[in-house]
């Protein structure tokens, strides 16, 4: 993390997770900017809507939707995206926004459900073992 030259004000994101950085008594968590946040969400939305195609707009929507799910407190710690521990919920929320976009752009090959969130969540694979 680029703390010294920027006086602790820089926000950093890498393709892999780095350990926390201690600077001036604060702990910063270097951001991880990786496609594992967006690709599964786009794929899920495209799959459940049977979208005619995947567009650049969907990936832009995915990036923004993912980033908008992190809190101000997380940003103060240096996180650009929600923590990996909440990856499934992050991806589902993002997929709902992308599915909404797909319906709004008339790219879906299925009828729009009354509640996209409930409908999309019902399609998720939930492994259960006895």
Coordinates of C-alpha atoms in Angstrom, one line a residue:
X1 CA 0.0 0.0 0.0
X2 CA 1.3 3.4 -0.9
X3 CA 1.1 5.1 2.5
X4 CA 4.3 7.2 2.9
X5 CA 4.3 9.1 -0.4
X6 CA 0.6 9.9 -0.1
X7 CA 0.5 10.5 3.6
X8 CA -1.8 7.5 4.2
X9 CA -4.4 8.9 1.7
X10 CA -3.9 6.5 -1.2
X11 CA -6.3 3.8 -2.0
X12 CA -4.7 0.7 -3.5
X13 CA -6.2 -2.4 -5.2
X14 CA -4.3 -5.3 -6.5
X15 CA -5.3 -8.6 -8.3
X16 CA -4.4 -10.6 -5.2
X17 CA -5.0 -10.1 -1.5
X18 CA -2.2 -8.5 0.6
X19 CA -1.9 -8.5 4.3
X20 CA -3.1 -5.5 6.4
X21 CA -0.8 -2.5 6.5
X22 CA 0.0 -0.7 9.7
X23 CA 0.6 3.1 9.2
X24 CA 0.6 5.8 11.9
X25 CA -1.4 3.7 14.3
X26 CA -4.1 2.8 11.8
X27 CA -4.6 -0.5 10.1
X28 CA -5.4 -0.5 6.4
X29 CA -6.6 -3.4 4.3
X30 CA -5.3 -3.3 0.8
X31 CA -8.1 -3.6 -1.7
X32 CA -8.4 -6.6 -4.0
X33 CA -9.7 -5.7 -7.5
X34 CA -10.4 -9.1 -9.1
X35 CA -12.9 -10.3 -11.6
X36 CA -14.3 -12.8 -9.1
X37 CA -16.6 -10.0 -8.0
X38 CA -18.1 -9.3 -11.3
X39 CA -17.9 -12.3 -13.6
X40 CA -20.1 -14.6 -11.5
X41 CA -22.7 -11.9 -11.1
X42 CA -22.8 -11.2 -14.8
X43 CA -22.9 -14.9 -15.6
X44 CA -25.8 -15.5 -13.2
X45 CA -27.8 -12.6 -14.5
X46 CA -27.2 -13.6 -18.2
X47 CA -28.1 -17.2 -17.4
X48 CA -31.3 -16.7 -15.5
X49 CA -32.6 -14.1 -17.9
X50 CA -31.5 -16.1 -21.0
X51 CA -30.0 -12.8 -22.2
X52 CA -29.5 -12.4 -26.0
X53 CA -26.0 -11.2 -25.3
X54 CA -23.7 -9.9 -22.7
X55 CA -22.8 -6.2 -23.2
X56 CA -20.2 -3.8 -21.9
X57 CA -22.9 -2.0 -20.0
X58 CA -23.5 -5.1 -18.0
X59 CA -19.9 -5.3 -16.9
X60 CA -19.9 -1.5 -16.1
X61 CA -23.1 -2.0 -14.0
X62 CA -21.5 -5.0 -12.2
X63 CA -18.4 -2.9 -11.3
X64 CA -20.4 0.0 -10.0
X65 CA -22.9 -2.2 -8.2
X66 CA -20.1 -4.1 -6.5
X67 CA -18.2 -1.0 -5.4
X68 CA -21.4 0.6 -4.1
X69 CA -22.0 -2.2 -1.7
X70 CA -18.9 -1.4 0.4
X71 CA -19.5 0.9 3.4
X72 CA -17.8 4.2 4.2
X73 CA -16.2 2.4 7.2
X74 CA -14.7 -0.2 4.8
X75 CA -13.5 2.6 2.5
X76 CA -11.7 4.3 5.4
X77 CA -9.9 1.0 6.0
X78 CA -8.8 0.9 2.4
X79 CA -11.3 -1.5 1.0
X80 CA -12.7 -0.6 -2.4
X81 CA -15.1 -3.5 -2.5
X82 CA -17.1 -5.5 0.1
X83 CA -15.1 -8.1 2.0
X84 CA -14.6 -11.5 0.4
X85 CA -16.4 -13.1 3.4
X86 CA -19.7 -11.7 1.9
X87 CA -18.9 -12.6 -1.7
X88 CA -22.1 -14.6 -2.3
X89 CA -24.4 -11.9 -1.1
X90 CA -22.4 -9.3 -3.0
X91 CA -22.6 -11.2 -6.2
X92 CA -26.3 -11.9 -5.8
X93 CA -27.1 -8.2 -5.2
X94 CA -25.0 -7.3 -8.2
X95 CA -26.7 -10.0 -10.4
X96 CA -30.1 -8.6 -9.4
X97 CA -29.1 -5.2 -10.7
X98 CA -27.7 -6.7 -13.9
X99 CA -30.8 -8.7 -14.5
X100 CA -32.9 -5.6 -14.0
X101 CA -30.7 -3.9 -16.7
X102 CA -31.2 -6.9 -19.0
X103 CA -35.0 -6.7 -18.7
X104 CA -34.9 -2.9 -19.1
X105 CA -32.9 -3.2 -22.3
X106 CA -35.2 -5.9 -23.7
X107 CA -32.4 -8.4 -23.9
X108 CA -34.1 -11.1 -21.8
X109 CA -35.6 -14.2 -23.4
X110 CA -37.8 -14.9 -20.4
X111 CA -40.7 -12.8 -18.9
X112 CA -39.8 -10.4 -16.2
X113 CA -40.8 -11.7 -12.8
X114 CA -42.7 -9.6 -10.3
X115 CA -39.7 -9.6 -7.9
X116 CA -36.4 -10.0 -9.6
X117 CA -34.5 -10.4 -6.3
X118 CA -36.7 -13.3 -5.1
X119 CA -36.8 -15.0 -8.5
X120 CA -33.0 -14.8 -9.0
X121 CA -32.3 -16.1 -5.5
X122 CA -34.6 -19.1 -6.1
X123 CA -32.2 -20.2 -8.9
X124 CA -29.1 -20.4 -6.8
X125 CA -27.5 -23.8 -6.2
X126 CA -27.6 -24.6 -2.5
X127 CA -25.6 -27.8 -1.7
X128 CA -27.1 -29.6 1.3
X129 CA -25.6 -32.7 2.7
X130 CA -27.1 -35.0 5.3

